Amino acid sequence: MKGHFRKRGSTWSFAVSLGTDETGKRRQITRSGYKTKKEAEIACAEMIAQYERGELVISKKQTLASYLEFWLENYAKTRLRQSTFTNHEVAVKSRISPALGHHELDKLTPLHVTKYLTDLQKEGLSADYIKYLHAVLSKALNQAVKWQLIPKNIMDHVEPPRLAQKEIVTWTAEQANEFLSYAKEDKYYIAFVLAIYTGMRRGEILGLRWKDIDFEQARISVQQTLYRPANSGIIFQEPKTKSAKRRIAIPQFVVKELKSHRAKQNALRIQYGPGYQDHDLVVCYDDGMPQDPRNLLRHYERIIKRSGLPYIRFHDLRHTHATMLLQLGEHPKVVSERLGHSRVGITMDVYSHVMPDMQKDAADNFEKMMKQKRPK
């Protein structure tokens, strides 16, 4: 088996003959768009090796389910973050393939997918998750286009559901302080302090190491997150985006609570002796092992119930932090940097509920300035 190369305009292409199929029809794979012949030769050699190992999908008559299985194993698994791959795999195997997998890849139409998304809405799935399923299928079919298995991505003609504006529920400063007073003796107290005072995500808090804390400069560096995929063990990974890998200034109260927590942890380290598993984690089990995120949530919800405070999700502590800062008049750019948003526009969109109050303050302040400058 060998490739045949051809230059078309300024780019190179190649074709590989795969013999004939069961009907006697000649099978051939072609690829184009390579800048040099050398690039085309390398790509051709890789394709032939894949085919000989049985890893290359060559049939356009395969079902969507078989294609998605191949896409997960041979593309997504090697190119996506582990947590992203796991979520994609669950979406494909539990939602997409059971409903659409029987369709032949090149026979799938926008109407098939549109009806599928409508059925999901009738089933009661959230618009967020349905849009996520739309994105996963679109990503997979984009690759099928690149592999020349289908001529175009039919998902370009399927509209995802409209997302309703989410109402963000937060606590006041008084409620946040009341919660911390109830949580004072809880083993996860320091995690709650960090969530409220820094706006860090749950995975960022559970992935925080002592070496990521600069006590002299009073700041935290977010360098890794802890994640527990479905039906799998705990993993550590880098933050998803460049902006999520950030430094967060912390007040002296947080510095004091961190030092107090470290002293308690050192006592446990001595108590466990050689049995202590040191991962340098700030929040962990008593023996030093990484913490299961579900345990943190159980303690959190138990404290809320005991305190009688209105229920908000753990993630809403992050929203509480951001909302308080904006209400204090902090610049949205500063808030955006603390939260690790990629653009300040995201911060403005998410926390638009705070903006009317800020607009009122701005109007009042402008009026005061104009009054001061009026001629006497």
CSV table of C-alpha atoms in Angstrom, one decimal:
chain,number,residue,atom,x,y,z
A,1,MET,CA,0.0,0.0,0.0
A,2,LYS,CA,1.4,3.4,-0.9
A,3,GLY,CA,0.2,6.9,-1.5
A,4,HIS,CA,0.0,8.9,-4.7
A,5,PHE,CA,0.9,12.6,-4.4
A,6,ARG,CA,-0.2,15.5,-6.5
A,7,LYS,CA,0.3,19.2,-6.4
A,8,ARG,CA,-2.8,21.4,-6.9
A,9,GLY,CA,-2.1,25.1,-7.1
A,10,SER,CA,0.0,25.9,-4.1
A,11,THR,CA,-0.9,22.9,-2.0
A,12,TRP,CA,-0.2,19.1,-2.1
A,13,SER,CA,-2.7,16.2,-1.8
A,14,PHE,CA,-2.4,12.5,-1.7
A,15,ALA,CA,-4.6,9.4,-2.4
A,16,VAL,CA,-4.3,5.9,-0.9
A,17,SER,CA,-6.0,3.0,-2.6
A,18,LEU,CA,-7.6,0.5,-0.2
A,19,GLY,CA,-8.6,-2.1,-2.7
A,20,THR,CA,-12.3,-2.9,-3.2
A,21,ASP,CA,-15.2,-3.4,-0.8
A,22,GLU,CA,-17.6,-6.4,-0.7
A,23,THR,CA,-19.6,-5.0,-3.7
A,24,GLY,CA,-16.5,-4.7,-5.8
A,25,LYS,CA,-16.4,-0.9,-5.5
A,26,ARG,CA,-12.9,0.7,-5.4
A,27,ARG,CA,-12.1,2.3,-2.0
A,28,GLN,CA,-9.8,5.3,-1.8
A,29,ILE,CA,-9.0,7.9,0.8
A,30,THR,CA,-7.8,11.3,-0.3
A,31,ARG,CA,-6.5,14.2,1.7
A,32,SER,CA,-5.5,17.7,0.6
A,33,GLY,CA,-4.3,21.1,1.8
A,34,TYR,CA,-0.7,20.3,2.7
A,35,LYS,CA,1.8,23.2,2.2
A,36,THR,CA,4.7,20.9,1.1
A,37,LYS,CA,5.1,17.4,-0.4
A,38,LYS,CA,7.0,16.4,2.8
A,39,GLU,CA,4.0,17.3,5.0
A,40,ALA,CA,1.7,15.2,2.6
A,41,GLU,CA,4.2,12.3,2.8
A,42,ILE,CA,4.2,12.3,6.6
A,43,ALA,CA,0.4,12.5,6.8
A,44,CYS,CA,0.1,9.7,4.3
A,45,ALA,CA,2.5,7.4,6.2
A,46,GLU,CA,0.6,8.1,9.4
A,47,MET,CA,-2.7,7.2,7.7
A,48,ILE,CA,-1.4,4.0,6.3
A,49,ALA,CA,-0.1,3.0,9.7
A,50,GLN,CA,-3.5,3.7,11.3
A,51,TYR,CA,-5.2,1.7,8.6
A,52,GLU,CA,-2.9,-1.3,9.1
A,53,ARG,CA,-3.5,-1.2,12.9
A,54,GLY,CA,-7.2,-1.2,12.2
A,55,GLU,CA,-7.7,2.2,13.8
A,56,LEU,CA,-8.8,4.2,10.7
A,57,VAL,CA,-12.5,4.7,9.9
A,58,ILE,CA,-12.9,4.4,6.2
A,59,SER,CA,-16.5,3.6,5.7
A,60,LYS,CA,-19.0,6.4,5.0
A,61,LYS,CA,-21.8,4.0,5.6
A,62,GLN,CA,-21.0,3.6,9.3
A,63,THR,CA,-23.5,4.6,11.9
A,64,LEU,CA,-23.2,7.8,13.9
A,65,ALA,CA,-22.7,5.6,17.1
A,66,SER,CA,-19.7,3.8,15.6
A,67,TYR,CA,-18.2,7.0,14.3
A,68,LEU,CA,-18.6,8.8,17.7
A,69,GLU,CA,-17.0,5.8,19.4
A,70,PHE,CA,-14.0,6.1,17.1
A,71,TRP,CA,-13.9,9.9,17.5
A,72,LEU,CA,-13.8,9.6,21.3
A,73,GLU,CA,-11.1,7.0,21.4
A,74,ASN,CA,-8.8,8.3,18.6
A,75,TYR,CA,-9.3,12.0,18.7
A,76,ALA,CA,-11.0,13.4,21.8
A,77,LYS,CA,-9.1,11.2,24.2
A,78,THR,CA,-5.7,12.4,23.1
A,79,ARG,CA,-6.5,16.1,22.5
A,80,LEU,CA,-8.9,17.1,25.3
A,81,ARG,CA,-8.3,17.6,29.0
A,82,GLN,CA,-9.2,14.5,30.9
A,83,SER,CA,-12.2,16.1,32.6
A,84,THR,CA,-13.5,17.5,29.3
A,85,PHE,CA,-13.0,14.1,27.6
A,86,THR,CA,-14.9,12.3,30.5
A,87,ASN,CA,-17.8,14.7,30.2
A,88,HIS,CA,-17.9,14.3,26.4
A,89,GLU,CA,-17.8,10.5,26.8
A,90,VAL,CA,-20.7,10.5,29.2
A,91,ALA,CA,-22.7,12.8,26.9
A,92,VAL,CA,-22.1,10.6,23.9
A,93,LYS,CA,-22.8,7.2,25.5
A,94,SER,CA,-25.7,8.2,27.7
A,95,ARG,CA,-27.5,10.8,25.6
A,96,ILE,CA,-26.4,11.1,22.0
A,97,SER,CA,-25.7,7.6,20.7
A,98,PRO,CA,-28.8,6.0,22.3
A,99,ALA,CA,-31.1,8.5,20.5
A,100,LEU,CA,-29.3,9.2,17.2
A,101,GLY,CA,-26.6,6.5,16.9
A,102,HIS,CA,-28.6,4.3,14.6
A,103,HIS,CA,-28.6,6.8,11.8
A,104,GLU,CA,-25.9,6.4,9.1
A,105,LEU,CA,-23.3,9.1,9.5
A,106,ASP,CA,-23.9,10.6,6.1
A,107,LYS,CA,-27.7,10.3,6.4
A,108,LEU,CA,-28.0,12.3,9.6
A,109,THR,CA,-30.1,15.5,8.9
A,110,PRO,CA,-30.8,18.7,10.7
A,111,LEU,CA,-34.4,17.5,11.2
A,112,HIS,CA,-33.2,14.4,13.0
A,113,VAL,CA,-31.2,16.5,15.5
A,114,THR,CA,-33.8,19.2,15.8
A,115,LYS,CA,-36.4,16.7,16.9
A,116,TYR,CA,-33.9,15.1,19.3
A,117,LEU,CA,-33.2,18.4,21.0
A,118,THR,CA,-36.9,19.1,21.2
A,119,ASP,CA,-37.5,15.8,22.8
A,120,LEU,CA,-34.8,16.6,25.4
A,121,GLN,CA,-36.6,19.8,26.2
A,122,LYS,CA,-39.9,17.9,26.7
A,123,GLU,CA,-38.0,15.5,28.9
A,124,GLY,CA,-37.1,18.4,31.2
A,125,LEU,CA,-33.4,18.7,30.6
A,126,SER,CA,-31.9,22.1,31.2
A,127,ALA,CA,-31.2,24.4,28.3
A,128,ASP,CA,-27.6,24.5,29.4
A,129,TYR,CA,-27.1,20.8,29.1
A,130,ILE,CA,-29.0,20.6,25.8
A,131,LYS,CA,-26.8,23.3,24.4
A,132,TYR,CA,-23.8,21.3,25.7
A,133,LEU,CA,-25.0,18.2,23.8
A,134,HIS,CA,-25.4,20.3,20.7
A,135,ALA,CA,-21.8,21.5,21.1
A,136,VAL,CA,-20.4,18.0,21.6
A,137,LEU,CA,-22.1,16.6,18.5
A,138,SER,CA,-21.1,19.7,16.4
A,139,LYS,CA,-17.5,19.2,17.5
A,140,ALA,CA,-17.5,15.5,16.5
A,141,LEU,CA,-19.1,16.2,13.1
A,142,ASN,CA,-16.6,19.0,12.4
A,143,GLN,CA,-13.9,16.4,12.7
A,144,ALA,CA,-15.8,14.1,10.4
A,145,VAL,CA,-15.8,16.9,7.8
A,146,LYS,CA,-12.0,17.2,8.2
A,147,TRP,CA,-11.6,13.5,7.8
A,148,GLN,CA,-13.7,13.8,4.6
A,149,LEU,CA,-16.3,11.3,5.9
A,150,ILE,CA,-19.1,13.8,5.3
A,151,PRO,CA,-19.2,16.9,3.0
A,152,LYS,CA,-20.5,19.4,5.6
A,153,ASN,CA,-21.5,19.7,9.3
A,154,ILE,CA,-25.3,19.5,9.5
A,155,MET,CA,-25.1,21.0,13.0
A,156,ASP,CA,-24.5,24.4,11.3
A,157,HIS,CA,-28.2,24.3,10.5
A,158,VAL,CA,-29.4,23.2,13.9
A,159,GLU,CA,-30.1,26.0,16.4
A,160,PRO,CA,-29.4,25.1,20.1
A,161,PRO,CA,-32.1,26.1,22.7
A,162,ARG,CA,-32.1,29.7,23.9
A,163,LEU,CA,-30.6,30.1,27.3
A,164,ALA,CA,-32.7,31.9,29.8
A,165,GLN,CA,-30.9,34.5,31.9
A,166,LYS,CA,-30.1,32.9,35.2
A,167,GLU,CA,-31.0,34.6,38.4
A,168,ILE,CA,-28.0,34.7,40.7
A,169,VAL,CA,-28.8,34.2,44.3
A,170,THR,CA,-26.2,35.4,46.9
A,171,TRP,CA,-25.9,36.2,50.5
A,172,THR,CA,-25.4,39.5,52.2
A,173,ALA,CA,-22.2,40.2,54.2
A,174,GLU,CA,-24.2,39.6,57.3
A,175,GLN,CA,-25.4,36.2,56.1
A,176,ALA,CA,-21.9,35.2,54.9
A,177,ASN,CA,-20.5,36.1,58.4
A,178,GLU,CA,-23.3,34.1,60.1
A,179,PHE,CA,-22.5,31.1,58.0
A,180,LEU,CA,-18.8,31.3,58.9
A,181,SER,CA,-19.7,31.5,62.6
A,182,TYR,CA,-21.7,28.3,62.3
A,183,ALA,CA,-18.9,26.7,60.3
A,184,LYS,CA,-16.1,27.7,62.6
A,185,GLU,CA,-15.6,24.2,64.1
A,186,ASP,CA,-16.1,22.3,60.9
A,187,LYS,CA,-13.2,20.5,59.3
A,188,TYR,CA,-13.8,22.4,56.0
A,189,TYR,CA,-14.0,25.8,57.6
A,190,ILE,CA,-10.9,27.0,55.7
A,191,ALA,CA,-12.5,26.0,52.4
A,192,PHE,CA,-15.6,28.1,53.2
A,193,VAL,CA,-13.4,31.1,54.1
A,194,LEU,CA,-11.5,30.8,50.8
A,195,ALA,CA,-14.7,30.5,48.8
A,196,ILE,CA,-16.2,33.6,50.4
A,197,TYR,CA,-13.1,35.8,50.6
A,198,THR,CA,-11.4,34.9,47.3
A,199,GLY,CA,-14.2,33.7,44.9
A,200,MET,CA,-12.2,30.6,44.0
A,201,ARG,CA,-14.0,27.7,42.5
A,202,ARG,CA,-14.5,24.5,44.5
A,203,GLY,CA,-11.9,22.5,42.4
A,204,GLU,CA,-9.4,25.3,42.8
A,205,ILE,CA,-9.8,25.3,46.6
A,206,LEU,CA,-9.4,21.6,46.8
A,207,GLY,CA,-6.4,21.7,44.5
A,208,LEU,CA,-4.7,24.5,46.4
A,209,ARG,CA,-1.2,23.6,47.8
A,210,TRP,CA,0.7,25.3,50.6
A,211,LYS,CA,3.5,26.1,48.1
A,212,ASP,CA,0.9,28.1,46.1
A,213,ILE,CA,0.4,30.5,49.0
A,214,ASP,CA,2.8,33.5,49.5
A,215,PHE,CA,2.2,34.6,53.1
A,216,GLU,CA,4.6,37.5,52.9
A,217,GLN,CA,2.9,39.0,49.9
A,218,ALA,CA,-0.5,37.8,51.1
A,219,ARG,CA,-1.6,36.2,47.9
A,220,ILE,CA,-2.6,32.9,46.4
A,221,SER,CA,-1.6,31.4,43.1
A,222,VAL,CA,-4.1,29.2,41.4
A,223,GLN,CA,-2.0,26.6,39.6
A,224,GLN,CA,-4.1,23.4,39.6
A,225,THR,CA,-7.6,22.2,40.2
A,226,LEU,CA,-9.0,19.0,41.6
A,227,TYR,CA,-11.6,17.1,39.6
A,228,ARG,CA,-13.5,13.9,40.2
A,229,PRO,CA,-14.9,12.5,36.9
A,230,ALA,CA,-18.0,10.3,36.9
A,231,ASN,CA,-17.2,6.7,37.9
A,232,SER,CA,-13.5,7.5,38.2
A,233,GLY,CA,-10.9,8.6,40.8
A,234,ILE,CA,-9.7,12.1,41.7
A,235,ILE,CA,-7.4,13.8,39.3
A,236,PHE,CA,-5.4,17.1,39.3
A,237,GLN,CA,-5.2,19.3,36.2
A,238,GLU,CA,-4.1,22.7,35.2
A,239,PRO,CA,-6.8,25.5,35.1
A,240,LYS,CA,-8.8,25.3,31.9
A,241,THR,CA,-7.8,28.8,30.6
A,242,LYS,CA,-4.8,31.1,30.8
A,243,SER,CA,-6.8,33.6,32.8
A,244,ALA,CA,-7.9,31.0,35.3
A,245,LYS,CA,-4.3,30.5,36.2
A,246,ARG,CA,-4.0,33.6,38.3
A,247,ARG,CA,-2.9,35.3,41.5
A,248,ILE,CA,-5.4,36.5,44.1
A,249,ALA,CA,-4.7,38.9,46.9
A,250,ILE,CA,-6.0,37.9,50.3
A,251,PRO,CA,-6.7,40.0,53.4
A,252,GLN,CA,-5.0,39.5,56.8
A,253,PHE,CA,-8.0,37.6,58.2
A,254,VAL,CA,-7.5,34.9,55.5
A,255,VAL,CA,-3.8,34.8,56.2
A,256,LYS,CA,-4.5,34.3,59.9
A,257,GLU,CA,-7.0,31.5,59.3
A,258,LEU,CA,-4.7,29.7,56.9
A,259,LYS,CA,-1.9,29.7,59.4
A,260,SER,CA,-4.2,28.4,62.1
A,261,HIS,CA,-5.4,25.7,59.7
A,262,ARG,CA,-1.8,24.8,58.9
A,263,ALA,CA,-1.0,24.3,62.6
A,264,LYS,CA,-3.9,21.9,63.0
A,265,GLN,CA,-2.8,20.0,59.9
A,266,ASN,CA,0.8,19.7,61.2
A,267,ALA,CA,-0.5,18.2,64.4
A,268,LEU,CA,-2.4,15.6,62.3
A,269,ARG,CA,0.8,14.9,60.3
A,270,ILE,CA,2.7,14.1,63.5
A,271,GLN,CA,-0.2,12.0,64.7
A,272,TYR,CA,-0.3,9.9,61.6
A,273,GLY,CA,3.5,9.6,61.3
A,274,PRO,CA,4.6,7.5,58.3
A,275,GLY,CA,1.0,6.9,57.4
A,276,TYR,CA,0.5,10.5,56.4
A,277,GLN,CA,0.2,11.0,52.7
A,278,ASP,CA,1.7,14.4,52.0
A,279,HIS,CA,0.3,16.0,48.8
A,280,ASP,CA,1.0,19.5,50.2
A,281,LEU,CA,-2.8,20.2,50.0
A,282,VAL,CA,-4.4,22.9,52.1
A,283,VAL,CA,-7.8,21.1,52.1
A,284,CYS,CA,-7.5,17.3,52.4
A,285,TYR,CA,-8.5,14.3,54.5
A,286,ASP,CA,-6.9,14.0,58.0
A,287,ASP,CA,-4.2,11.6,56.5
A,288,GLY,CA,-3.3,14.1,53.8
A,289,MET,CA,-5.1,12.4,50.9
A,290,PRO,CA,-7.0,14.5,48.3
A,291,GLN,CA,-10.5,15.4,49.3
A,292,ASP,CA,-13.6,14.1,47.5
A,293,PRO,CA,-15.6,17.2,46.4
A,294,ARG,CA,-18.8,15.5,47.5
A,295,ASN,CA,-17.8,15.4,51.1
A,296,LEU,CA,-17.2,19.2,51.1
A,297,LEU,CA,-20.7,19.7,49.7
A,298,ARG,CA,-22.3,17.5,52.3
A,299,HIS,CA,-20.7,19.5,55.1
A,300,TYR,CA,-21.7,22.7,53.4
A,301,GLU,CA,-25.3,21.8,53.1
A,302,ARG,CA,-25.5,20.4,56.7
A,303,ILE,CA,-24.2,23.8,58.0
A,304,ILE,CA,-26.7,25.8,56.0
A,305,LYS,CA,-29.6,23.6,57.3
A,306,ARG,CA,-28.4,24.0,60.9
A,307,SER,CA,-28.0,27.8,60.5
A,308,GLY,CA,-31.4,28.4,59.0
A,309,LEU,CA,-29.9,30.6,56.3
A,310,PRO,CA,-31.5,30.7,52.8
A,311,TYR,CA,-30.0,28.0,50.7
A,312,ILE,CA,-27.5,28.9,48.0
A,313,ARG,CA,-25.2,26.5,46.1
A,314,PHE,CA,-21.5,26.3,47.0
A,315,HIS,CA,-20.7,27.9,43.7
A,316,ASP,CA,-22.9,30.9,44.8
A,317,LEU,CA,-20.3,31.7,47.4
A,318,ARG,CA,-18.2,32.8,44.4
A,319,HIS,CA,-21.1,34.9,43.1
A,320,THR,CA,-21.4,36.4,46.6
A,321,HIS,CA,-17.8,37.4,46.6
A,322,ALA,CA,-18.1,39.1,43.2
A,323,THR,CA,-21.4,40.8,44.0
A,324,MET,CA,-20.0,42.3,47.2
A,325,LEU,CA,-17.0,43.7,45.5
A,326,LEU,CA,-19.0,45.3,42.8
A,327,GLN,CA,-21.4,46.8,45.3
A,328,LEU,CA,-18.4,48.3,47.1
A,329,GLY,CA,-17.5,50.0,43.8
A,330,GLU,CA,-14.5,47.9,42.8
A,331,HIS,CA,-13.7,48.1,39.1
A,332,PRO,CA,-15.2,45.2,37.1
A,333,LYS,CA,-11.7,44.5,35.7
A,334,VAL,CA,-10.3,43.8,39.2
A,335,VAL,CA,-13.3,41.5,40.0
A,336,SER,CA,-12.8,39.7,36.6
A,337,GLU,CA,-9.1,39.1,37.4
A,338,ARG,CA,-9.9,37.7,40.8
A,339,LEU,CA,-12.5,35.3,39.4
A,340,GLY,CA,-10.3,34.2,36.5
A,341,HIS,CA,-12.7,35.3,33.7
A,342,SER,CA,-11.2,35.5,30.3
A,343,ARG,CA,-12.9,38.8,29.5
A,344,VAL,CA,-14.2,41.6,31.7
A,345,GLY,CA,-17.3,41.4,29.5
A,346,ILE,CA,-18.2,38.0,31.0
A,347,THR,CA,-18.1,39.5,34.5
A,348,MET,CA,-20.3,42.4,33.4
A,349,ASP,CA,-22.8,39.9,31.8
A,350,VAL,CA,-22.9,37.5,34.7
A,351,TYR,CA,-23.3,40.2,37.3
A,352,SER,CA,-25.6,42.5,35.4
A,353,HIS,CA,-28.0,42.3,38.4
A,354,VAL,CA,-25.6,44.5,40.4
A,355,MET,CA,-25.4,47.2,37.7
A,356,PRO,CA,-28.7,49.0,38.3
A,357,ASP,CA,-27.4,49.9,41.8
A,358,MET,CA,-24.1,51.0,40.4
A,359,GLN,CA,-25.9,53.1,37.8
A,360,LYS,CA,-27.9,54.9,40.5
A,361,ASP,CA,-24.7,55.7,42.4
A,362,ALA,CA,-23.1,57.0,39.2
A,363,ALA,CA,-26.1,59.2,38.5
A,364,ASP,CA,-26.1,60.6,42.1
A,365,ASN,CA,-22.3,61.2,42.0
A,366,PHE,CA,-22.6,63.0,38.6
A,367,GLU,CA,-25.3,65.2,40.0
A,368,LYS,CA,-23.2,66.1,43.0
A,369,MET,CA,-20.3,67.1,40.8
A,370,MET,CA,-22.5,69.3,38.6
A,371,LYS,CA,-23.9,71.0,41.7
A,372,GLN,CA,-20.4,71.8,42.9
A,373,LYS,CA,-19.4,73.3,39.6
A,374,ARG,CA,-22.5,75.5,39.1
A,375,PRO,CA,-21.7,79.2,39.0
A,376,LYS,CA,-22.7,81.1,42.2
